[in-house]
Amino acid sequence: MDQSSIDALAQTPVGPQGLFIGGKWVSAMGGASLPVTSPIDGREFTQIADASAGDVDLAVKTARAAYQSGVWSRAAPAERKKVMFRIAEAIEREALALAVLGVRDNGTEISMAFKAEPMSAAGTFRYYAEALDKVGGEIAPTAGNVLGLVHRDPVGVVGAIVPWNFPMMIGAWKIAPALAMGNSVVLKPSEVASLSLLRLAEICAECGLPDGVLNVVTGAGATSGEALGLHMDVDVLVFTGSGGVGRRLLEYSARSNLKRVYLELGGKSPNIVFADAPDLRQAAKVSAAGIFRNSGQVCVAGSRLLVERSVHEEFAEMLAQEARAMKIGNPLQLDTQAGAISSEAQLARVQHFVEKAHEEGGALMAGGERILTETGGSYYAPTIFDKVSPEMTLAREEVFGPVAAITPFETEEEALRIANGTDYGLASAVWTGNLSRAHRMVRAIDAGVVHVNTYGGADNTVPLGGHRQSGNGHDKSLHALDKYVNLKTAWISL
């Protein structure tokens, strides 16, 4: 990956995008489209189709027909494996182009996007390709005159709705295990970042995925997302995004066919720094990346820094130094450490939380303002508020932006009470040199992920999922496969 290649790819024209249904590009039935505006410079550079409920219905019917034909659902596992390996290899060959396309769409810095988007997606397809013929049924331990078999059947048609912050990575987390188990998929990307997933669907077809097995409908969530959630022929719906939308999807399930719904709904993740942390400077450096990379637009972002009072002032200043030193700017430059906010609407949301923190008495230590306005893009300075009480809005609500809240604590018990004192339970971290304390905190923190002396990272071998209002079900690992199968018992008298 070199700067000249990135610059050349950034100039590649992107034509208007259609819907990908039945292995081919089609226009939205009503001919509607939405502009694609880059947060890098605020300029429109293409359009995506704005699907109607009728388009979603066509995509679901196409997926159902492909499923029932057995061309994929009843294909030998070894055949599905070959296709998924080819997809992984094709993604890797095109990784830089896919990364640049995604950055133009959503503003993630290229140094992160390359690894987190196409390279991660390729790894996910490869992981589930390797796994799919290792997951079988069971023979139950029954009496000698009975044979009990447990079959793992594909569910049928999976609807997947994915967000704009890491569309390829999160999209692959949904698509790959669903395909591995023999399902058909209708994917609905965010209207803010659809381009890389549209190209992924095309890559899948080029690699031999049968027509209709993966379909992509783009457009406004209020239309196409709702239509997918309410559709009577979608068997399972998987979603990553906001709690408000997640609640609506559960309502749509109740109003339609009671489809299973699996939700990953973000968090307000505590990052707890004890005075006995092995290296306080390293903790500050990693913690800064944990909240400010991708401009804080990460579901597991460590947005709450809980710091033991004896090192509170020292650590807060270290964190502020890291924030001030970060290079914010054009995300297509290799030396940029944090890129653009994904959209003007998201930037306005960030600014609202900053203003609220001022009103409620937070002490601003760094940032707190929009920057680089001359570019026309959507950029915000890494922002830190100190002395944030657990009752303040900034300590309780997800900003999804580059805003950190620091709260001091006195004891381990107080740290736990504050850490578990929100509605969320997605991720967390503990910095300590005390092994016993580390194990106690892992057990006591109510979150799906607990980092110890690090923040971020983890591959497909481990699950990602939330507790409480951070959702249900898991992406990644073999556990993700459970969402995409039906268990069927055969009870045979011998």
Short mmCIF file of C-alpha atoms in Angstrom, two decimals, residues 6-485:
data_model
loop_
_atom_site.label_atom_id
_atom_site.label_comp_id
_atom_site.label_asym_id
_atom_site.label_seq_id
_atom_site.Cartn_x
_atom_site.Cartn_y
_atom_site.Cartn_z
CA ILE A 6 -4.19 5.40 -3.16
CA ASP A 7 -4.21 8.77 -4.94
CA ALA A 8 -4.79 7.11 -8.31
CA LEU A 9 -7.65 4.97 -7.01
CA ALA A 10 -9.23 8.01 -5.35
CA GLN A 11 -9.68 9.57 -8.79
CA THR A 12 -11.50 6.55 -10.23
CA PRO A 13 -14.98 7.56 -11.39
CA VAL A 14 -17.85 5.74 -9.69
CA GLY A 15 -20.97 5.44 -11.80
CA PRO A 16 -24.54 5.41 -10.48
CA GLN A 17 -25.24 2.21 -8.60
CA GLY A 18 -28.19 -0.13 -9.02
CA LEU A 19 -29.60 -2.90 -6.85
CA PHE A 20 -27.99 -6.32 -7.04
CA ILE A 21 -30.78 -8.90 -7.33
CA GLY A 22 -30.63 -12.36 -8.85
CA GLY A 23 -27.01 -12.00 -9.88
CA LYS A 24 -27.51 -8.85 -11.96
CA TRP A 25 -27.82 -5.10 -11.63
CA VAL A 26 -31.34 -3.72 -11.72
CA SER A 27 -32.78 -0.24 -11.27
CA ALA A 28 -35.11 0.63 -8.43
CA MET A 29 -38.72 0.12 -9.54
CA GLY A 30 -39.57 3.76 -9.06
CA GLY A 31 -36.28 4.95 -10.50
CA ALA A 32 -35.41 6.82 -7.30
CA SER A 33 -31.85 7.40 -6.20
CA LEU A 34 -29.91 8.97 -3.35
CA PRO A 35 -26.77 11.11 -3.63
CA VAL A 36 -23.48 9.78 -2.27
CA THR A 37 -21.59 12.65 -0.65
CA SER A 38 -18.04 12.09 0.53
CA PRO A 39 -17.34 13.34 4.05
CA ILE A 40 -13.77 14.01 2.89
CA ASP A 41 -14.74 17.15 0.98
CA GLY A 42 -18.53 17.37 1.10
CA ARG A 43 -18.90 16.66 -2.62
CA GLU A 44 -21.35 14.32 -4.29
CA PHE A 45 -19.51 11.74 -6.38
CA THR A 46 -22.17 9.19 -7.35
CA GLN A 47 -25.68 7.96 -6.57
CA ILE A 48 -27.18 4.76 -5.17
CA ALA A 49 -30.58 3.31 -5.96
CA ASP A 50 -33.28 4.07 -3.41
CA ALA A 51 -35.14 0.78 -3.10
CA SER A 52 -38.88 0.62 -2.52
CA ALA A 53 -40.83 -2.01 -0.63
CA GLY A 54 -41.48 -3.62 -4.01
CA ASP A 55 -37.74 -3.90 -4.66
CA VAL A 56 -37.24 -5.55 -1.28
CA ASP A 57 -40.07 -7.97 -2.02
CA LEU A 58 -38.40 -8.90 -5.31
CA ALA A 59 -35.07 -9.45 -3.57
CA VAL A 60 -36.64 -11.67 -0.89
CA LYS A 61 -38.58 -13.70 -3.46
CA THR A 62 -35.40 -14.12 -5.48
CA ALA A 63 -33.50 -15.26 -2.39
CA ARG A 64 -36.29 -17.71 -1.50
CA ALA A 65 -36.34 -19.18 -5.01
CA ALA A 66 -32.56 -19.66 -4.92
CA TYR A 67 -32.83 -21.30 -1.50
CA GLN A 68 -35.59 -23.67 -2.52
CA SER A 69 -33.81 -24.64 -5.72
CA GLY A 70 -31.06 -26.18 -3.60
CA VAL A 71 -28.35 -24.75 -5.85
CA TRP A 72 -26.59 -23.49 -2.71
CA SER A 73 -28.61 -24.76 0.26
CA ARG A 74 -28.17 -28.40 -0.77
CA ALA A 75 -24.75 -28.06 -2.37
CA ALA A 76 -22.08 -30.27 -0.87
CA PRO A 77 -20.18 -28.48 1.90
CA ALA A 78 -16.98 -28.98 -0.06
CA GLU A 79 -18.49 -27.04 -2.99
CA ARG A 80 -19.63 -24.16 -0.77
CA LYS A 81 -16.16 -24.12 0.75
CA LYS A 82 -14.49 -23.71 -2.68
CA VAL A 83 -16.66 -20.74 -3.59
CA MET A 84 -16.10 -19.00 -0.25
CA PHE A 85 -12.34 -19.47 -0.51
CA ARG A 86 -12.44 -17.92 -3.97
CA ILE A 87 -14.37 -14.96 -2.58
CA ALA A 88 -11.76 -14.45 0.15
CA GLU A 89 -8.94 -14.53 -2.40
CA ALA A 90 -10.74 -12.10 -4.72
CA ILE A 91 -11.33 -9.63 -1.88
CA GLU A 92 -7.64 -9.72 -1.03
CA ARG A 93 -6.62 -9.12 -4.64
CA GLU A 94 -8.86 -6.06 -4.77
CA ALA A 95 -8.29 -4.96 -1.18
CA LEU A 96 -6.76 -1.54 -1.79
CA ALA A 97 -9.40 -0.53 -4.32
CA LEU A 98 -12.15 -1.69 -1.96
CA ALA A 99 -10.59 0.18 0.94
CA VAL A 100 -10.27 3.43 -1.03
CA LEU A 101 -13.85 3.12 -2.28
CA GLY A 102 -15.07 2.66 1.29
CA VAL A 103 -13.04 5.61 2.59
CA ARG A 104 -14.47 7.89 -0.08
CA ASP A 105 -17.89 6.77 1.12
CA ASN A 106 -17.57 6.99 4.92
CA GLY A 107 -14.33 8.79 5.83
CA THR A 108 -12.46 6.11 7.83
CA GLU A 109 -8.70 6.68 7.73
CA ILE A 110 -7.12 4.42 5.10
CA SER A 111 -4.55 3.00 7.51
CA MET A 112 -7.39 1.52 9.54
CA ALA A 113 -9.82 0.87 6.69
CA PHE A 114 -7.47 -1.35 4.69
CA LYS A 115 -7.05 -3.81 7.56
CA ALA A 116 -10.47 -3.47 9.16
CA GLU A 117 -12.53 -3.59 5.99
CA PRO A 118 -11.38 -5.72 2.98
CA MET A 119 -8.63 -7.62 4.76
CA SER A 120 -10.91 -8.39 7.70
CA ALA A 121 -13.74 -9.39 5.34
CA ALA A 122 -11.43 -11.73 3.44
CA GLY A 123 -10.37 -13.32 6.71
CA THR A 124 -13.98 -13.77 7.76
CA PHE A 125 -14.94 -15.52 4.52
CA ARG A 126 -11.88 -17.74 4.86
CA TYR A 127 -12.65 -18.56 8.50
CA TYR A 128 -16.20 -19.71 7.77
CA ALA A 129 -15.12 -21.54 4.63
CA GLU A 130 -12.73 -23.54 6.78
CA ALA A 131 -15.40 -24.13 9.43
CA LEU A 132 -18.44 -25.05 7.39
CA ASP A 133 -17.64 -28.73 6.85
CA LYS A 134 -16.49 -29.17 10.45
CA VAL A 135 -19.92 -28.38 11.89
CA GLY A 136 -22.28 -31.33 11.77
CA GLY A 137 -25.27 -32.85 13.48
CA GLU A 138 -25.40 -35.07 16.54
CA ILE A 139 -26.33 -38.57 17.57
CA ALA A 140 -28.18 -38.37 20.85
CA PRO A 141 -27.34 -40.75 23.75
CA THR A 142 -30.67 -42.60 23.64
CA ALA A 143 -31.87 -46.05 24.65
CA GLY A 144 -30.74 -48.91 22.41
CA ASN A 145 -34.10 -49.26 20.67
CA VAL A 146 -34.17 -45.61 19.55
CA LEU A 147 -31.96 -43.53 17.29
CA GLY A 148 -32.01 -39.81 18.06
CA LEU A 149 -30.48 -37.53 15.44
CA VAL A 150 -30.06 -33.76 15.62
CA HIS A 151 -29.85 -32.09 12.21
CA ARG A 152 -28.57 -28.55 11.65
CA ASP A 153 -30.56 -27.15 8.73
CA PRO A 154 -30.19 -23.70 7.15
CA VAL A 155 -32.91 -21.29 8.22
CA GLY A 156 -33.76 -20.17 4.66
CA VAL A 157 -33.68 -16.44 3.90
CA VAL A 158 -31.57 -14.16 6.09
CA GLY A 159 -32.09 -10.39 6.10
CA ALA A 160 -28.99 -8.44 7.13
CA ILE A 161 -28.92 -4.72 7.90
CA VAL A 162 -25.46 -3.27 8.47
CA PRO A 163 -24.16 0.17 9.50
CA TRP A 164 -21.91 2.74 7.86
CA ASN A 165 -18.86 2.70 10.10
CA PHE A 166 -17.31 -0.62 8.98
CA PRO A 167 -19.67 -1.90 6.27
CA MET A 168 -17.42 -4.59 4.76
CA MET A 169 -16.18 -5.96 8.06
CA ILE A 170 -19.60 -6.09 9.69
CA GLY A 171 -21.26 -7.16 6.46
CA ALA A 172 -18.90 -10.12 6.22
CA TRP A 173 -19.66 -11.02 9.84
CA LYS A 174 -23.29 -11.51 8.77
CA ILE A 175 -22.95 -12.76 5.18
CA ALA A 176 -20.16 -15.32 5.54
CA PRO A 177 -21.62 -17.51 8.31
CA ALA A 178 -25.09 -17.28 6.77
CA LEU A 179 -23.74 -18.49 3.41
CA ALA A 180 -21.57 -21.12 5.07
CA MET A 181 -24.67 -22.76 6.53
CA GLY A 182 -26.44 -22.79 3.14
CA ASN A 183 -28.77 -19.81 3.47
CA SER A 184 -29.70 -17.10 0.99
CA VAL A 185 -29.17 -13.48 2.03
CA VAL A 186 -30.79 -10.11 1.37
CA LEU A 187 -28.36 -7.42 2.49
CA LYS A 188 -29.39 -3.86 3.25
CA PRO A 189 -26.37 -1.55 3.71
CA SER A 190 -26.59 1.88 5.29
CA GLU A 191 -27.50 4.58 2.79
CA VAL A 192 -24.43 6.44 4.13
CA ALA A 193 -22.00 3.69 3.06
CA SER A 194 -23.16 1.16 0.46
CA LEU A 195 -20.52 1.18 -2.26
CA SER A 196 -18.04 -1.43 -0.98
CA LEU A 197 -20.83 -3.91 -0.22
CA LEU A 198 -22.30 -3.52 -3.69
CA ARG A 199 -18.90 -4.39 -5.12
CA LEU A 200 -18.63 -7.32 -2.69
CA ALA A 201 -21.90 -8.77 -4.03
CA GLU A 202 -20.51 -8.54 -7.54
CA ILE A 203 -17.29 -10.24 -6.45
CA CYS A 204 -19.28 -13.08 -4.90
CA ALA A 205 -21.12 -13.64 -8.19
CA GLU A 206 -17.85 -13.54 -10.14
CA CYS A 207 -16.47 -16.22 -7.83
CA GLY A 208 -19.32 -18.63 -8.49
CA LEU A 209 -21.92 -17.85 -5.84
CA PRO A 210 -25.19 -18.84 -7.57
CA ASP A 211 -27.56 -16.12 -8.72
CA GLY A 212 -30.03 -15.05 -6.08
CA VAL A 213 -28.10 -16.39 -3.10
CA LEU A 214 -26.79 -12.91 -2.18
CA ASN A 215 -28.88 -9.86 -3.03
CA VAL A 216 -28.23 -6.22 -2.07
CA VAL A 217 -30.89 -3.53 -1.74
CA THR A 218 -29.78 0.02 -1.00
CA GLY A 219 -31.67 3.11 0.05
CA ALA A 220 -33.36 4.77 2.99
CA GLY A 221 -33.72 2.59 6.06
CA ALA A 222 -37.20 3.96 6.74
CA THR A 223 -38.34 2.34 3.49
CA SER A 224 -36.18 -0.65 2.55
CA GLY A 225 -35.10 -1.51 6.08
CA GLU A 226 -38.67 -1.49 7.30
CA ALA A 227 -39.81 -3.58 4.34
CA LEU A 228 -37.15 -6.17 5.10
CA GLY A 229 -38.09 -6.24 8.78
CA LEU A 230 -41.79 -6.68 8.02
CA HIS A 231 -41.41 -9.21 5.22
CA MET A 232 -43.25 -12.46 5.89
CA ASP A 233 -40.68 -14.56 4.02
CA VAL A 234 -37.53 -13.48 5.88
CA ASP A 235 -36.68 -16.17 8.42
CA VAL A 236 -33.91 -14.46 10.40
CA LEU A 237 -32.97 -10.78 10.64
CA VAL A 238 -29.51 -9.67 11.81
CA PHE A 239 -28.70 -6.05 12.54
CA THR A 240 -25.90 -3.82 13.80
CA GLY A 241 -26.83 -0.24 14.60
CA SER A 242 -28.73 1.97 17.01
CA GLY A 243 -30.96 0.88 19.85
CA GLY A 244 -33.91 2.80 18.46
CA VAL A 245 -33.80 0.97 15.15
CA GLY A 246 -33.22 -2.34 16.94
CA ARG A 247 -36.43 -1.85 18.91
CA ARG A 248 -38.35 -1.16 15.72
CA LEU A 249 -37.00 -4.34 14.15
CA LEU A 250 -38.28 -6.33 17.13
CA GLU A 251 -41.67 -4.70 16.63
CA TYR A 252 -41.58 -5.61 12.94
CA SER A 253 -40.92 -9.22 13.88
CA ALA A 254 -43.95 -9.24 16.15
CA ARG A 255 -46.10 -7.63 13.45
CA SER A 256 -45.02 -10.09 10.77
CA ASN A 257 -43.90 -13.71 11.00
CA LEU A 258 -42.08 -13.70 14.37
CA LYS A 259 -38.74 -13.97 12.56
CA ARG A 260 -35.76 -14.37 14.85
CA VAL A 261 -33.97 -11.03 15.31
CA TYR A 262 -30.34 -10.70 16.44
CA LEU A 263 -29.15 -7.24 17.41
CA GLU A 264 -25.81 -5.56 18.11
CA LEU A 265 -26.73 -2.14 19.42
CA GLY A 266 -23.57 -0.35 20.46
CA GLY A 267 -22.44 0.67 23.89
CA LYS A 268 -20.98 3.13 26.34
CA SER A 269 -17.91 1.12 27.11
CA PRO A 270 -15.93 1.69 30.34
CA ASN A 271 -12.13 1.75 30.11
CA ILE A 272 -10.91 1.37 33.70
CA VAL A 273 -7.40 2.52 34.62
CA PHE A 274 -6.05 1.50 38.01
CA ALA A 275 -3.03 3.13 39.64
CA ASP A 276 -1.12 -0.16 39.32
CA ALA A 277 -1.43 -0.23 35.51
CA PRO A 278 1.83 -1.66 34.14
CA ASP A 279 2.56 1.42 32.00
CA LEU A 280 0.38 4.49 32.43
CA ARG A 281 1.75 6.19 29.32
CA GLN A 282 1.01 3.12 27.20
CA ALA A 283 -2.46 2.93 28.70
CA ALA A 284 -3.08 6.54 27.64
CA LYS A 285 -1.74 5.94 24.14
CA VAL A 286 -3.85 2.82 23.55
CA SER A 287 -6.90 4.37 25.19
CA ALA A 288 -6.65 7.41 22.89
CA ALA A 289 -6.69 5.10 19.87
CA GLY A 290 -9.58 3.20 21.45
CA ILE A 291 -11.82 6.27 21.37
CA PHE A 292 -10.39 8.52 18.64
CA ARG A 293 -9.56 6.17 15.74
CA ASN A 294 -12.22 6.30 13.02
CA SER A 295 -13.28 9.51 14.78
CA GLY A 296 -14.84 7.48 17.58
CA GLN A 297 -17.32 5.85 15.21
CA VAL A 298 -16.77 2.37 16.61
CA CYS A 299 -19.37 0.37 18.52
CA VAL A 300 -16.82 -0.87 21.07
CA ALA A 301 -15.12 2.54 21.49
CA GLY A 302 -13.79 3.08 25.01
CA SER A 303 -15.70 6.30 25.53
CA ARG A 304 -15.75 6.28 29.36
CA LEU A 305 -12.34 6.55 31.02
CA LEU A 306 -12.67 5.56 34.67
CA VAL A 307 -9.39 6.49 36.38
CA GLU A 308 -8.24 5.78 39.93
CA ARG A 309 -8.05 9.12 41.71
CA SER A 310 -4.39 8.84 42.74
CA VAL A 311 -3.34 8.87 39.06
CA HIS A 312 -6.35 10.71 37.68
CA GLU A 313 -4.73 14.08 36.93
CA GLU A 314 -1.56 12.51 35.55
CA PHE A 315 -3.45 10.14 33.27
CA ALA A 316 -5.92 12.79 32.11
CA GLU A 317 -3.07 15.02 30.99
CA MET A 318 -1.39 12.10 29.20
CA LEU A 319 -4.63 11.35 27.37
CA ALA A 320 -5.03 15.02 26.43
CA GLN A 321 -1.48 15.09 25.07
CA GLU A 322 -2.25 12.07 22.89
CA ALA A 323 -5.46 13.71 21.64
CA ARG A 324 -3.73 16.99 20.76
CA ALA A 325 -0.93 15.16 18.95
CA MET A 326 -3.20 13.11 16.68
CA LYS A 327 -3.15 14.03 13.00
CA ILE A 328 -6.70 14.59 11.83
CA GLY A 329 -7.38 15.13 8.16
CA ASN A 330 -7.86 13.63 4.73
CA PRO A 331 -8.48 9.93 5.43
CA LEU A 332 -6.87 8.95 2.12
CA GLN A 333 -3.47 10.10 3.39
CA LEU A 334 -1.41 7.31 4.93
CA ASP A 335 -0.15 9.46 7.80
CA THR A 336 -3.65 10.51 8.89
CA GLN A 337 -4.52 9.00 12.27
CA ALA A 338 -8.23 9.82 12.28
CA GLY A 339 -10.35 10.79 9.31
CA ALA A 340 -13.75 12.36 8.81
CA ILE A 341 -17.05 12.08 10.61
CA SER A 342 -19.27 10.03 8.28
CA SER A 343 -21.84 12.73 7.53
CA GLU A 344 -22.96 16.22 8.43
CA ALA A 345 -25.85 14.73 10.39
CA GLN A 346 -23.48 12.66 12.51
CA LEU A 347 -21.21 15.67 13.08
CA ALA A 348 -24.20 17.68 14.32
CA ARG A 349 -25.00 14.85 16.73
CA VAL A 350 -21.44 14.96 18.09
CA GLN A 351 -21.62 18.73 18.53
CA HIS A 352 -24.91 18.36 20.41
CA PHE A 353 -23.29 16.05 22.98
CA VAL A 354 -20.34 18.42 23.38
CA GLU A 355 -22.69 21.33 24.07
CA LYS A 356 -24.62 19.19 26.56
CA ALA A 357 -21.39 18.29 28.36
CA HIS A 358 -20.55 22.00 28.69
CA GLU A 359 -24.02 22.73 30.07
CA GLU A 360 -23.80 19.93 32.65
CA GLY A 361 -20.42 21.03 34.01
CA GLY A 362 -17.84 18.86 32.26
CA ALA A 363 -14.30 20.26 32.19
CA LEU A 364 -13.07 20.47 28.59
CA MET A 365 -9.44 19.37 28.30
CA ALA A 366 -9.03 19.01 24.53
CA GLY A 367 -10.95 19.57 21.31
CA GLY A 368 -14.60 20.42 21.45
CA GLU A 369 -14.86 21.99 18.01
CA ARG A 370 -15.27 21.35 14.32
CA ILE A 371 -12.02 21.66 12.38
CA LEU A 372 -10.74 21.81 8.78
CA THR A 373 -13.87 23.59 7.57
CA GLU A 374 -11.96 24.91 4.56
CA THR A 375 -11.91 21.37 3.10
CA GLY A 376 -15.69 21.19 2.87
CA GLY A 377 -15.48 17.90 4.77
CA SER A 378 -16.83 16.75 8.15
CA TYR A 379 -14.00 16.82 10.69
CA TYR A 380 -14.05 17.10 14.47
CA ALA A 381 -11.18 17.49 16.92
CA PRO A 382 -10.52 14.65 19.39
CA THR A 383 -12.37 15.84 22.47
CA ILE A 384 -11.92 15.10 26.17
CA PHE A 385 -14.10 16.15 29.08
CA ASP A 386 -12.77 15.59 32.60
CA LYS A 387 -14.71 15.41 35.86
CA VAL A 388 -17.70 13.81 34.21
CA SER A 389 -20.05 12.44 36.86
CA PRO A 390 -21.86 9.12 36.23
CA GLU A 391 -25.18 10.97 36.05
CA MET A 392 -24.17 13.26 33.18
CA THR A 393 -25.47 12.67 29.67
CA LEU A 394 -21.94 12.17 28.35
CA ALA A 395 -21.45 9.28 30.77
CA ARG A 396 -24.68 7.55 29.85
CA GLU A 397 -25.51 8.01 26.16
CA GLU A 398 -23.58 6.79 23.12
CA VAL A 399 -22.09 9.69 21.15
CA PHE A 400 -20.52 7.63 18.35
CA GLY A 401 -17.91 10.29 17.84
CA PRO A 402 -14.44 11.34 19.07
CA VAL A 403 -15.53 12.37 22.57
CA ALA A 404 -14.07 10.84 25.74
CA ALA A 405 -15.45 11.29 29.26
CA ILE A 406 -13.09 10.95 32.26
CA THR A 407 -14.50 10.01 35.66
CA PRO A 408 -12.29 9.49 38.73
CA PHE A 409 -12.94 6.71 41.26
CA GLU A 410 -11.56 5.71 44.65
CA THR A 411 -12.00 1.94 44.99
CA GLU A 412 -12.43 -1.18 42.89
CA GLU A 413 -16.01 -1.46 44.09
CA GLU A 414 -16.78 2.10 43.01
CA ALA A 415 -15.19 1.48 39.60
CA LEU A 416 -17.41 -1.56 39.10
CA ARG A 417 -20.53 0.31 40.17
CA ILE A 418 -19.81 3.10 37.67
CA ALA A 419 -18.77 0.67 34.92
CA ASN A 420 -22.03 -1.28 35.21
CA GLY A 421 -24.14 1.82 35.76
CA THR A 422 -25.44 2.32 32.21
CA ASP A 423 -27.99 0.48 30.08
CA TYR A 424 -25.24 -0.93 27.85
CA GLY A 425 -22.91 -3.90 28.09
CA LEU A 426 -20.87 -4.31 24.91
CA ALA A 427 -17.16 -3.81 25.61
CA SER A 428 -14.85 -2.71 28.41
CA ALA A 429 -11.23 -2.69 29.52
CA VAL A 430 -9.18 -2.95 32.68
CA TRP A 431 -5.62 -1.71 33.11
CA THR A 432 -3.92 -3.30 36.11
CA GLY A 433 -0.77 -5.16 37.06
CA ASN A 434 -2.67 -7.24 39.63
CA LEU A 435 -3.63 -10.62 38.13
CA SER A 436 -6.23 -11.35 40.80
CA ARG A 437 -7.89 -7.98 40.25
CA ALA A 438 -7.90 -8.54 36.49
CA HIS A 439 -9.75 -11.83 36.90
CA ARG A 440 -12.20 -10.31 39.38
CA MET A 441 -12.99 -7.49 36.99
CA VAL A 442 -13.44 -9.82 34.01
CA ARG A 443 -16.05 -11.72 36.00
CA ALA A 444 -17.76 -8.66 37.49
CA ILE A 445 -18.02 -6.29 34.53
CA ASP A 446 -21.33 -6.84 32.75
CA ALA A 447 -20.14 -6.70 29.13
CA GLY A 448 -19.65 -9.06 26.24
CA VAL A 449 -15.96 -8.17 25.88
CA VAL A 450 -13.44 -7.31 28.59
CA HIS A 451 -9.96 -6.25 27.48
CA VAL A 452 -7.10 -6.46 29.96
CA ASN A 453 -4.11 -4.12 29.50
CA THR A 454 -5.14 -3.41 25.91
CA TYR A 455 -8.09 -1.99 24.00
CA GLY A 456 -9.52 -3.22 20.72
CA GLY A 457 -8.47 -6.14 18.62
CA ALA A 458 -9.61 -9.77 18.54
CA ASP A 459 -10.05 -12.04 15.56
CA ASN A 460 -12.68 -14.47 14.32
CA THR A 461 -11.80 -17.10 16.91
CA VAL A 462 -13.75 -15.24 19.62
CA PRO A 463 -17.35 -13.98 19.66
CA LEU A 464 -18.50 -10.37 19.77
CA GLY A 465 -21.84 -9.72 21.38
CA GLY A 466 -23.46 -7.51 23.95
CA HIS A 467 -25.27 -7.79 27.24
CA ARG A 468 -28.37 -5.86 28.28
CA GLN A 469 -29.30 -3.11 25.80
CA SER A 470 -26.20 -3.72 23.73
CA GLY A 471 -28.04 -6.55 22.05
CA ASN A 472 -28.26 -10.32 21.75
CA GLY A 473 -26.63 -13.02 19.67
CA HIS A 474 -23.01 -13.00 18.58
CA ASP A 475 -20.96 -12.16 15.53
CA LYS A 476 -17.64 -13.92 14.84
CA SER A 477 -16.44 -17.35 16.03
CA LEU A 478 -18.27 -20.65 15.64
CA HIS A 479 -20.98 -19.31 17.94
CA ALA A 480 -22.18 -17.02 15.13
CA LEU A 481 -23.27 -20.07 13.14
CA ASP A 482 -26.03 -20.77 15.65
CA LYS A 483 -28.01 -17.79 14.33
CA TYR A 484 -28.21 -19.26 10.85
CA VAL A 485 -29.39 -22.82 11.53
#
